[in-house]
PDB file of C-alpha atoms in Angstrom:
ATOM      1  CA  MET I 824     -15.092 -44.503 -21.097  1.00 38.00           C
ATOM      2  CA  THR I 825     -12.907 -42.042 -19.190  1.00 45.00           C
ATOM      3  CA  GLU I 826     -14.859 -39.602 -17.063  1.00 61.00           C
ATOM      4  CA  THR I 827     -14.576 -35.995 -18.232  1.00 78.00           C
ATOM      5  CA  VAL I 828     -13.432 -33.744 -15.407  1.00 87.00           C
ATOM      6  CA  GLY I 829     -13.927 -30.001 -15.471  1.00 96.00           C
ATOM      7  CA  LYS I 830     -11.966 -27.373 -13.623  1.00 98.00           C
ATOM      8  CA  VAL I 831     -12.434 -25.123 -10.608  1.00 98.00           C
ATOM      9  CA  PHE I 832     -11.267 -21.512 -10.585  1.00 98.00           C
ATOM     10  CA  LEU I 833     -10.878 -19.728  -7.247  1.00 98.00           C
ATOM     11  CA  VAL I 834     -11.307 -16.121  -8.346  1.00 98.00           C
ATOM     12  CA  GLY I 835     -10.724 -12.917  -6.396  1.00 97.00           C
ATOM     13  CA  SER I 836     -12.881 -10.050  -7.665  1.00 96.00           C
ATOM     14  CA  GLY I 837     -10.949  -7.286  -5.919  1.00 94.00           C
ATOM     15  CA  PRO I 838     -12.353  -4.766  -3.439  1.00 91.00           C
ATOM     16  CA  GLY I 839     -15.210  -3.406  -5.508  1.00 83.00           C
ATOM     17  CA  GLY I 840     -16.409  -2.767  -9.056  1.00 87.00           C
ATOM     18  CA  CYS I 841     -15.489  -4.192 -12.440  1.00 92.00           C
ATOM     19  CA  GLY I 842     -12.624  -1.724 -12.740  1.00 92.00           C
ATOM     20  CA  MET I 843     -10.719  -3.607 -10.023  1.00 92.00           C
ATOM     21  CA  LEU I 844     -11.109  -7.026 -11.656  1.00 95.00           C
ATOM     22  CA  THR I 845      -7.920  -8.403 -13.179  1.00 97.00           C
ATOM     23  CA  ILE I 846      -7.961  -9.257 -16.878  1.00 97.00           C
ATOM     24  CA  ARG I 847      -7.626 -12.945 -16.024  1.00 98.00           C
ATOM     25  CA  ALA I 848     -10.548 -12.770 -13.595  1.00 98.00           C
ATOM     26  CA  ARG I 849     -12.759 -11.223 -16.292  1.00 98.00           C
ATOM     27  CA  GLU I 850     -11.763 -13.928 -18.791  1.00 98.00           C
ATOM     28  CA  VAL I 851     -12.472 -16.760 -16.367  1.00 98.00           C
ATOM     29  CA  ILE I 852     -15.810 -15.320 -15.242  1.00 98.00           C
ATOM     30  CA  ASP I 853     -17.002 -14.789 -18.820  1.00 98.00           C
ATOM     31  CA  GLN I 854     -16.113 -18.388 -19.759  1.00 98.00           C
ATOM     32  CA  ALA I 855     -17.657 -19.979 -16.653  1.00 98.00           C
ATOM     33  CA  GLU I 856     -20.454 -22.516 -16.838  1.00 98.00           C
ATOM     34  CA  VAL I 857     -21.131 -22.436 -13.079  1.00 98.00           C
ATOM     35  CA  ILE I 858     -20.467 -19.513 -10.711  1.00 98.00           C
ATOM     36  CA  LEU I 859     -20.749 -19.829  -6.940  1.00 98.00           C
ATOM     37  CA  TYR I 860     -20.808 -16.296  -5.558  1.00 96.00           C
ATOM     38  CA  ASP I 861     -21.437 -14.359  -2.370  1.00 91.00           C
ATOM     39  CA  GLN I 862     -22.340 -10.688  -1.857  1.00 88.00           C
ATOM     40  CA  LEU I 863     -18.803  -9.403  -1.254  1.00 88.00           C
ATOM     41  CA  PRO I 864     -17.861  -8.724  -4.901  1.00 91.00           C
ATOM     42  CA  GLY I 865     -20.581  -6.033  -4.924  1.00 87.00           C
ATOM     43  CA  ASP I 866     -23.518  -5.218  -7.162  1.00 90.00           C
ATOM     44  CA  GLU I 867     -21.493  -4.002 -10.152  1.00 92.00           C
ATOM     45  CA  VAL I 868     -19.497  -7.221 -10.452  1.00 95.00           C
ATOM     46  CA  LEU I 869     -22.475  -9.459  -9.704  1.00 96.00           C
ATOM     47  CA  SER I 870     -24.622  -7.739 -12.330  1.00 96.00           C
ATOM     48  CA  SER I 871     -21.900  -8.444 -14.917  1.00 97.00           C
ATOM     49  CA  LEU I 872     -21.972 -12.234 -14.434  1.00 98.00           C
ATOM     50  CA  PRO I 873     -22.914 -14.137 -17.606  1.00 97.00           C
ATOM     51  CA  GLN I 874     -26.580 -15.094 -17.444  1.00 96.00           C
ATOM     52  CA  ARG I 875     -25.987 -18.239 -19.507  1.00 97.00           C
ATOM     53  CA  ALA I 876     -23.999 -19.662 -16.567  1.00 98.00           C
ATOM     54  CA  GLU I 877     -25.578 -21.450 -13.621  1.00 98.00           C
ATOM     55  CA  LEU I 878     -25.428 -18.796 -10.867  1.00 98.00           C
ATOM     56  CA  ILE I 879     -25.537 -20.119  -7.298  1.00 97.00           C
ATOM     57  CA  ASP I 880     -25.763 -17.745  -4.331  1.00 95.00           C
ATOM     58  CA  VAL I 881     -23.649 -19.114  -1.461  1.00 93.00           C
ATOM     59  CA  GLY I 882     -23.339 -15.880   0.525  1.00 86.00           C
ATOM     60  CA  LYS I 883     -23.676 -15.052   4.183  1.00 72.00           C
ATOM     61  CA  TYR I 884     -26.198 -12.387   5.130  1.00 60.00           C
ATOM     62  CA  GLY I 885     -25.868 -11.281   8.725  1.00 55.00           C
ATOM     63  CA  ASP I 886     -25.608 -14.466  10.766  1.00 59.00           C
ATOM     64  CA  LYS I 887     -27.467 -16.522   8.153  1.00 61.00           C
ATOM     65  CA  HIS I 888     -25.480 -18.708   5.764  1.00 61.00           C
ATOM     66  CA  THR I 889     -27.171 -19.495   2.440  1.00 74.00           C
ATOM     67  CA  ARG I 890     -24.914 -22.563   2.247  1.00 88.00           C
ATOM     68  CA  LYS I 891     -22.518 -24.082   4.743  1.00 91.00           C
ATOM     69  CA  GLN I 892     -18.873 -24.340   3.717  1.00 92.00           C
ATOM     70  CA  GLY I 893     -19.102 -28.089   3.254  1.00 94.00           C
ATOM     71  CA  GLU I 894     -22.099 -27.667   0.936  1.00 95.00           C
ATOM     72  CA  ILE I 895     -20.224 -25.072  -1.121  1.00 95.00           C
ATOM     73  CA  GLU I 896     -17.289 -27.421  -1.582  1.00 97.00           C
ATOM     74  CA  ASP I 897     -19.594 -30.316  -2.450  1.00 97.00           C
ATOM     75  CA  LEU I 898     -21.241 -28.204  -5.165  1.00 97.00           C
ATOM     76  CA  MET I 899     -17.869 -27.196  -6.590  1.00 96.00           C
ATOM     77  CA  ILE I 900     -16.714 -30.810  -6.800  1.00 97.00           C
ATOM     78  CA  GLN I 901     -20.025 -32.119  -8.151  1.00 97.00           C
ATOM     79  CA  ARG I 902     -20.198 -29.589 -10.981  1.00 97.00           C
ATOM     80  CA  ALA I 903     -16.519 -30.084 -11.840  1.00 98.00           C
ATOM     81  CA  LYS I 904     -17.029 -33.846 -12.031  1.00 96.00           C
ATOM     82  CA  GLU I 905     -19.813 -33.128 -14.517  1.00 96.00           C
ATOM     83  CA  GLY I 906     -17.101 -31.678 -16.738  1.00 97.00           C
ATOM     84  CA  LYS I 907     -17.956 -28.010 -16.138  1.00 98.00           C
ATOM     85  CA  ARG I 908     -15.842 -24.893 -15.685  1.00 98.00           C
ATOM     86  CA  VAL I 909     -16.670 -23.811 -12.138  1.00 98.00           C
ATOM     87  CA  VAL I 910     -15.861 -20.387 -10.692  1.00 98.00           C
ATOM     88  CA  ARG I 911     -15.875 -19.805  -6.951  1.00 98.00           C
ATOM     89  CA  LEU I 912     -16.083 -15.996  -6.920  1.00 97.00           C
ATOM     90  CA  LYS I 913     -14.894 -14.099  -3.868  1.00 95.00           C
ATOM     91  CA  GLY I 914     -14.374 -10.487  -2.887  1.00 92.00           C
ATOM     92  CA  GLY I 915     -10.796  -9.242  -2.615  1.00 94.00           C
ATOM     93  CA  ASP I 916      -8.271 -12.081  -2.860  1.00 96.00           C
ATOM     94  CA  PRO I 917      -9.397 -15.707  -2.447  1.00 95.00           C
ATOM     95  CA  PHE I 918      -6.591 -16.476   0.012  1.00 96.00           C
ATOM     96  CA  MET I 919      -7.081 -13.430   2.275  1.00 94.00           C
ATOM     97  CA  PHE I 920      -9.562 -14.694   4.907  1.00 91.00           C
ATOM     98  CA  GLY I 921     -11.664 -16.118   2.081  1.00 85.00           C
ATOM     99  CA  ARG I 922     -11.402 -19.851   2.866  1.00 91.00           C
ATOM    100  CA  GLY I 923      -9.817 -20.297  -0.533  1.00 95.00           C
ATOM    101  CA  GLY I 924      -7.103 -22.426   1.005  1.00 96.00           C
ATOM    102  CA  GLU I 925      -9.670 -24.913   2.286  1.00 95.00           C
ATOM    103  CA  GLU I 926     -11.362 -25.074  -1.107  1.00 97.00           C
ATOM    104  CA  LEU I 927      -8.012 -25.604  -2.814  1.00 97.00           C
ATOM    105  CA  GLU I 928      -7.288 -28.529  -0.477  1.00 97.00           C
ATOM    106  CA  THR I 929     -10.664 -30.088  -1.236  1.00 97.00           C
ATOM    107  CA  CYS I 930     -10.140 -29.852  -4.996  1.00 97.00           C
ATOM    108  CA  ARG I 931      -6.704 -31.448  -4.704  1.00 97.00           C
ATOM    109  CA  GLU I 932      -8.059 -34.265  -2.542  1.00 97.00           C
ATOM    110  CA  GLN I 933     -10.745 -34.989  -5.152  1.00 96.00           C
ATOM    111  CA  GLY I 934      -8.318 -34.828  -8.070  1.00 96.00           C
ATOM    112  CA  ILE I 935     -10.032 -31.765  -9.554  1.00 97.00           C
ATOM    113  CA  PRO I 936      -7.855 -29.372 -11.579  1.00 97.00           C
ATOM    114  CA  VAL I 937      -7.876 -25.965  -9.924  1.00 97.00           C
ATOM    115  CA  GLU I 938      -6.535 -22.537 -10.818  1.00 98.00           C
ATOM    116  CA  VAL I 939      -6.211 -19.679  -8.363  1.00 98.00           C
ATOM    117  CA  VAL I 940      -6.859 -16.230  -9.836  1.00 98.00           C
ATOM    118  CA  PRO I 941      -5.486 -13.705  -7.324  1.00 97.00           C
ATOM    119  CA  GLY I 942      -7.438 -10.535  -6.635  1.00 97.00           C
ATOM    120  CA  VAL I 943      -6.547  -7.089  -5.327  1.00 96.00           C
ATOM    121  CA  THR I 944      -7.003  -7.272  -1.563  1.00 96.00           C
ATOM    122  CA  SER I 945      -9.083  -4.618   0.163  1.00 95.00           C
ATOM    123  CA  ALA I 946      -6.517  -4.595   2.993  1.00 97.00           C
ATOM    124  CA  ILE I 947      -4.224  -2.490   0.805  1.00 96.00           C
ATOM    125  CA  ALA I 948      -6.464  -1.051  -1.921  1.00 95.00           C
ATOM    126  CA  VAL I 949      -9.185   0.424   0.283  1.00 95.00           C
ATOM    127  CA  PRO I 950      -6.827   2.437   2.523  1.00 96.00           C
ATOM    128  CA  ALA I 951      -5.009   3.586  -0.630  1.00 95.00           C
ATOM    129  CA  SER I 952      -8.289   4.845  -2.068  1.00 91.00           C
ATOM    130  CA  VAL I 953      -8.436   7.504   0.659  1.00 94.00           C
ATOM    131  CA  GLY I 954      -4.752   8.336   0.553  1.00 94.00           C
ATOM    132  CA  ILE I 955      -3.591   6.031   3.360  1.00 97.00           C
ATOM    133  CA  PRO I 956      -0.458   3.983   2.566  1.00 97.00           C
ATOM    134  CA  VAL I 957      -0.244   0.941   4.833  1.00 97.00           C
ATOM    135  CA  THR I 958       3.524   1.457   5.078  1.00 97.00           C
ATOM    136  CA  HIS I 959       5.460   4.722   5.190  1.00 96.00           C
ATOM    137  CA  ARG I 960       9.039   5.407   6.262  1.00 93.00           C
ATOM    138  CA  LYS I 961       7.808   8.011   8.741  1.00 94.00           C
ATOM    139  CA  TRP I 962       5.273   5.795  10.525  1.00 94.00           C
ATOM    140  CA  ALA I 963       5.460   2.099   9.676  1.00 94.00           C
ATOM    141  CA  SER I 964       7.898  -0.400   8.167  1.00 93.00           C
ATOM    142  CA  GLN I 965       5.546  -3.335   8.677  1.00 96.00           C
ATOM    143  CA  VAL I 966       1.858  -4.051   8.301  1.00 97.00           C
ATOM    144  CA  THR I 967      -0.180  -6.778   9.982  1.00 97.00           C
ATOM    145  CA  VAL I 968      -3.504  -7.878   8.494  1.00 97.00           C
ATOM    146  CA  ILE I 969      -5.891  -9.689  10.814  1.00 96.00           C
ATOM    147  CA  THR I 970      -9.488 -10.820  10.897  1.00 94.00           C
ATOM    148  CA  GLY I 971     -11.697  -8.971  13.342  1.00 93.00           C
ATOM    149  CA  ASN I 972     -14.219 -11.794  13.642  1.00 87.00           C
ATOM    150  CA  GLU I 973     -12.488 -13.203  16.684  1.00 80.00           C
ATOM    151  CA  ASP I 974     -13.353 -11.781  20.112  1.00 74.00           C
ATOM    152  CA  PRO I 975     -10.071 -10.488  21.634  1.00 80.00           C
ATOM    153  CA  THR I 976     -11.262 -11.375  25.134  1.00 75.00           C
ATOM    154  CA  LYS I 977     -11.604 -15.127  24.571  1.00 74.00           C
ATOM    155  CA  GLU I 978      -9.110 -17.244  26.481  1.00 73.00           C
ATOM    156  CA  GLU I 979      -7.352 -18.968  23.579  1.00 77.00           C
ATOM    157  CA  SER I 980      -7.119 -16.312  20.909  1.00 80.00           C
ATOM    158  CA  ALA I 981      -5.335 -17.148  17.655  1.00 86.00           C
ATOM    159  CA  ILE I 982      -4.076 -13.549  17.639  1.00 91.00           C
ATOM    160  CA  ASP I 983      -1.331 -12.331  19.978  1.00 93.00           C
ATOM    161  CA  TRP I 984      -2.992  -9.073  20.991  1.00 95.00           C
ATOM    162  CA  GLU I 985      -0.224  -8.104  23.391  1.00 95.00           C
ATOM    163  CA  TRP I 986       2.421  -8.392  20.661  1.00 95.00           C
ATOM    164  CA  LEU I 987       0.159  -6.593  18.212  1.00 96.00           C
ATOM    165  CA  ALA I 988      -0.422  -3.700  20.605  1.00 96.00           C
ATOM    166  CA  ARG I 989       3.302  -3.246  21.207  1.00 95.00           C
ATOM    167  CA  SER I 990       4.316  -3.550  17.553  1.00 91.00           C
ATOM    168  CA  ARG I 991       5.136  -0.297  15.798  1.00 87.00           C
ATOM    169  CA  GLY I 992       3.560  -1.120  12.465  1.00 94.00           C
ATOM    170  CA  THR I 993       0.189  -0.552  10.841  1.00 98.00           C
ATOM    171  CA  ILE I 994      -2.703  -2.829  11.795  1.00 98.00           C
ATOM    172  CA  VAL I 995      -5.326  -3.551   9.142  1.00 98.00           C
ATOM    173  CA  ILE I 996      -8.459  -5.342  10.290  1.00 98.00           C
ATOM    174  CA  LEU I 997     -10.976  -6.985   7.986  1.00 96.00           C
ATOM    175  CA  MET I 998     -14.428  -8.028   9.218  1.00 93.00           C
ATOM    176  CA  GLY I 999     -13.957  -6.148  12.474  1.00 95.00           C
ATOM    177  CA  VAL I1000     -16.924  -3.763  12.745  1.00 96.00           C
ATOM    178  CA  LYS I1001     -18.851  -5.845  15.298  1.00 95.00           C
ATOM    179  CA  ASN I1002     -15.848  -6.231  17.613  1.00 96.00           C
ATOM    180  CA  LEU I1003     -14.382  -2.747  17.092  1.00 97.00           C
ATOM    181  CA  PRO I1004     -15.072  -1.485  20.654  1.00 97.00           C
ATOM    182  CA  THR I1005     -13.428  -4.543  22.219  1.00 96.00           C
ATOM    183  CA  ILE I1006     -10.515  -4.442  19.769  1.00 97.00           C
ATOM    184  CA  ALA I1007      -9.769  -0.811  20.599  1.00 97.00           C
ATOM    185  CA  GLU I1008      -9.989  -1.454  24.353  1.00 97.00           C
ATOM    186  CA  THR I1009      -7.724  -4.512  24.088  1.00 96.00           C
ATOM    187  CA  LEU I1010      -5.026  -2.679  22.133  1.00 97.00           C
ATOM    188  CA  ILE I1011      -5.009   0.150  24.694  1.00 98.00           C
ATOM    189  CA  LYS I1012      -4.934  -2.370  27.545  1.00 96.00           C
ATOM    190  CA  PHE I1013      -1.792  -3.976  26.141  1.00 96.00           C
ATOM    191  CA  GLY I1014       0.037  -0.723  25.594  1.00 96.00           C
ATOM    192  CA  ARG I1015      -0.972   0.852  22.298  1.00 97.00           C
ATOM    193  CA  GLU I1016      -1.050   4.643  22.540  1.00 97.00           C
ATOM    194  CA  PRO I1017      -4.704   5.655  23.130  1.00 98.00           C
ATOM    195  CA  MET I1018      -4.440   8.555  20.683  1.00 98.00           C
ATOM    196  CA  THR I1019      -3.333   6.280  17.827  1.00 98.00           C
ATOM    197  CA  PRO I1020      -5.292   7.328  14.706  1.00 98.00           C
ATOM    198  CA  VAL I1021      -7.922   4.956  13.346  1.00 98.00           C
ATOM    199  CA  ALA I1022      -9.816   4.965  10.044  1.00 98.00           C
ATOM    200  CA  VAL I1023     -12.884   2.862   9.308  1.00 98.00           C
ATOM    201  CA  ILE I1024     -13.626   2.729   5.576  1.00 97.00           C
ATOM    202  CA  GLU I1025     -16.999   1.284   4.634  1.00 95.00           C
ATOM    203  CA  ARG I1026     -17.804  -0.207   1.217  1.00 89.00           C
ATOM    204  CA  GLY I1027     -14.364   0.682  -0.091  1.00 89.00           C
ATOM    205  CA  LEU I1028     -13.983   1.605  -3.762  1.00 88.00           C
ATOM    206  CA  ARG I1029     -17.717   1.594  -4.325  1.00 85.00           C
ATOM    207  CA  PRO I1030     -19.923   4.596  -5.148  1.00 84.00           C
ATOM    208  CA  ASP I1031     -21.263   4.782  -1.570  1.00 88.00           C
ATOM    209  CA  GLN I1032     -17.863   4.557   0.147  1.00 91.00           C
ATOM    210  CA  ARG I1033     -17.737   6.316   3.516  1.00 95.00           C
ATOM    211  CA  GLU I1034     -14.995   6.983   6.075  1.00 96.00           C
ATOM    212  CA  THR I1035     -15.084   7.470   9.844  1.00 97.00           C
ATOM    213  CA  ILE I1036     -11.911   8.806  11.453  1.00 97.00           C
ATOM    214  CA  GLY I1037     -10.961   8.834  15.141  1.00 97.00           C
ATOM    215  CA  THR I1038      -8.481   7.436  17.643  1.00 98.00           C
ATOM    216  CA  LEU I1039      -8.452   4.229  19.657  1.00 98.00           C
ATOM    217  CA  VAL I1040     -10.225   6.157  22.412  1.00 98.00           C
ATOM    218  CA  THR I1041     -12.959   7.670  20.230  1.00 98.00           C
ATOM    219  CA  ILE I1042     -13.464   5.361  17.252  1.00 98.00           C
ATOM    220  CA  ALA I1043     -16.026   3.001  18.816  1.00 97.00           C
ATOM    221  CA  GLU I1044     -18.314   5.869  19.822  1.00 97.00           C
ATOM    222  CA  LYS I1045     -17.871   7.602  16.461  1.00 98.00           C
ATOM    223  CA  ALA I1046     -18.577   4.409  14.530  1.00 98.00           C
ATOM    224  CA  THR I1047     -21.739   3.778  16.547  1.00 97.00           C
ATOM    225  CA  ALA I1048     -22.923   7.353  16.049  1.00 97.00           C
ATOM    226  CA  ALA I1049     -22.284   7.100  12.305  1.00 97.00           C
ATOM    227  CA  GLY I1050     -24.068   3.761  12.047  1.00 97.00           C
ATOM    228  CA  VAL I1051     -21.040   2.030  10.562  1.00 97.00           C
ATOM    229  CA  LYS I1052     -21.852  -1.333   9.003  1.00 94.00           C
ATOM    230  CA  PRO I1053     -19.832  -4.044   7.265  1.00 90.00           C
ATOM    231  CA  PRO I1054     -18.130  -4.509   4.923  1.00 89.00           C
ATOM    232  CA  ALA I1055     -15.438  -2.175   6.225  1.00 95.00           C
ATOM    233  CA  VAL I1056     -11.671  -2.006   6.479  1.00 97.00           C
ATOM    234  CA  ILE I1057     -10.186  -0.713   9.728  1.00 98.00           C
ATOM    235  CA  VAL I1058      -6.725   0.882   9.662  1.00 98.00           C
ATOM    236  CA  ILE I1059      -4.855   1.591  12.907  1.00 98.00           C
ATOM    237  CA  GLY I1060      -1.585   3.513  13.047  1.00 98.00           C
ATOM    238  CA  GLY I1061       0.218   6.723  12.259  1.00 97.00           C
ATOM    239  CA  VAL I1062      -0.325   6.261   8.514  1.00 97.00           C
ATOM    240  CA  VAL I1063      -3.944   7.293   9.050  1.00 97.00           C
ATOM    241  CA  GLU I1064      -2.652  10.856   9.362  1.00 95.00           C
ATOM    242  CA  MET I1065      -2.223  10.735   5.574  1.00 95.00           C
ATOM    243  CA  TYR I1066      -6.009  10.584   5.142  1.00 95.00           C
ATOM    244  CA  ARG I1067      -7.657  13.571   3.467  1.00 83.00           C
ATOM    245  CA  SER I1068     -11.432  13.656   3.161  1.00 74.00           C
ATOM    246  CA  ASP I1069     -11.353  15.956   0.120  1.00 55.00           C
ATOM    247  CA  GLU I1070      -8.581  14.074  -1.679  1.00 48.00           C
ATOM    248  CA  GLU I1071      -9.358  13.047  -5.241  1.00 47.00           C
ATOM    249  CA  ARG I1072      -9.757   9.270  -5.402  1.00 45.00           C
ATOM    250  CA  MET I1073      -7.116   8.658  -8.059  1.00 48.00           C
ATOM    251  CA  VAL I1074      -7.293   4.873  -7.674  1.00 48.00           C
ATOM    252  CA  ARG I1075     -11.061   4.705  -8.070  1.00 51.00           C
ATOM    253  CA  PRO I1076     -11.972   3.048 -11.398  1.00 52.00           C
ATOM    254  CA  PRO I1077     -13.389   5.574 -13.924  1.00 49.00           C
ATOM    255  CA  SER I1078     -16.595   3.533 -14.157  1.00 49.00           C
ATOM    256  CA  GLN I1079     -17.442   4.355 -10.549  1.00 49.00           C
ATOM    257  CA  LYS I1080     -18.539   7.859  -9.701  1.00 43.00           C
ATOM    258  CA  THR I1081     -18.631   9.292  -6.223  1.00 39.00           C
ATOM    259  CA  GLN I1082     -22.113  10.316  -5.188  1.00 37.00           C
TER     260      GLN I1082
END
């Protein structure tokens, strides 16, 4: 008898709240038999997961991983080979620093059907929620999105910090709160104007969203004083001048109210 094979869905939940889920994401989640999730989609999305499905927490909390990446992929493949519809649920977009590419490769290697459901990335949506466009004819005709997990001072960095500092575009950093002081110092060291505006937006598009604004010179001290914690999106460049603290959040989903 031919073995029944299920399907894996790599689903991006967007930057926060059910209002930022795509229609396809909602359909796939509601039809799932197994959902492997982490904390990044946020409480509103996680509380909407179907309770009839097998819900498996595979998140990272601080420096503690609930499951290693290999274990996550093994679970995906195992459940799919049992003939189940498996959702790997991620915050933002599954291919934006979400290891979705690795999971896609694994599914292909194992002959498991896989569908990628793109999500709205926080790299663009979160700055927009406070009135910051990542590109603007006055300030930036390019935008570079990087991960802030990597220490800029290590010898063999995967990021060309010197090029980045001298580029004239917007820099958006995800997962960079821990290394923010070093990042700011490195950009100044390689020639970025010290008074370049910086915005740090915590828990973007969620009810408890908060912003800290400064420059490359001041942002580390301000972030420490404010007790900034991840998840947060860091925006560096002239476009930050578009930020207005009292601006109505027109892109915030109606279901989410500002406290």
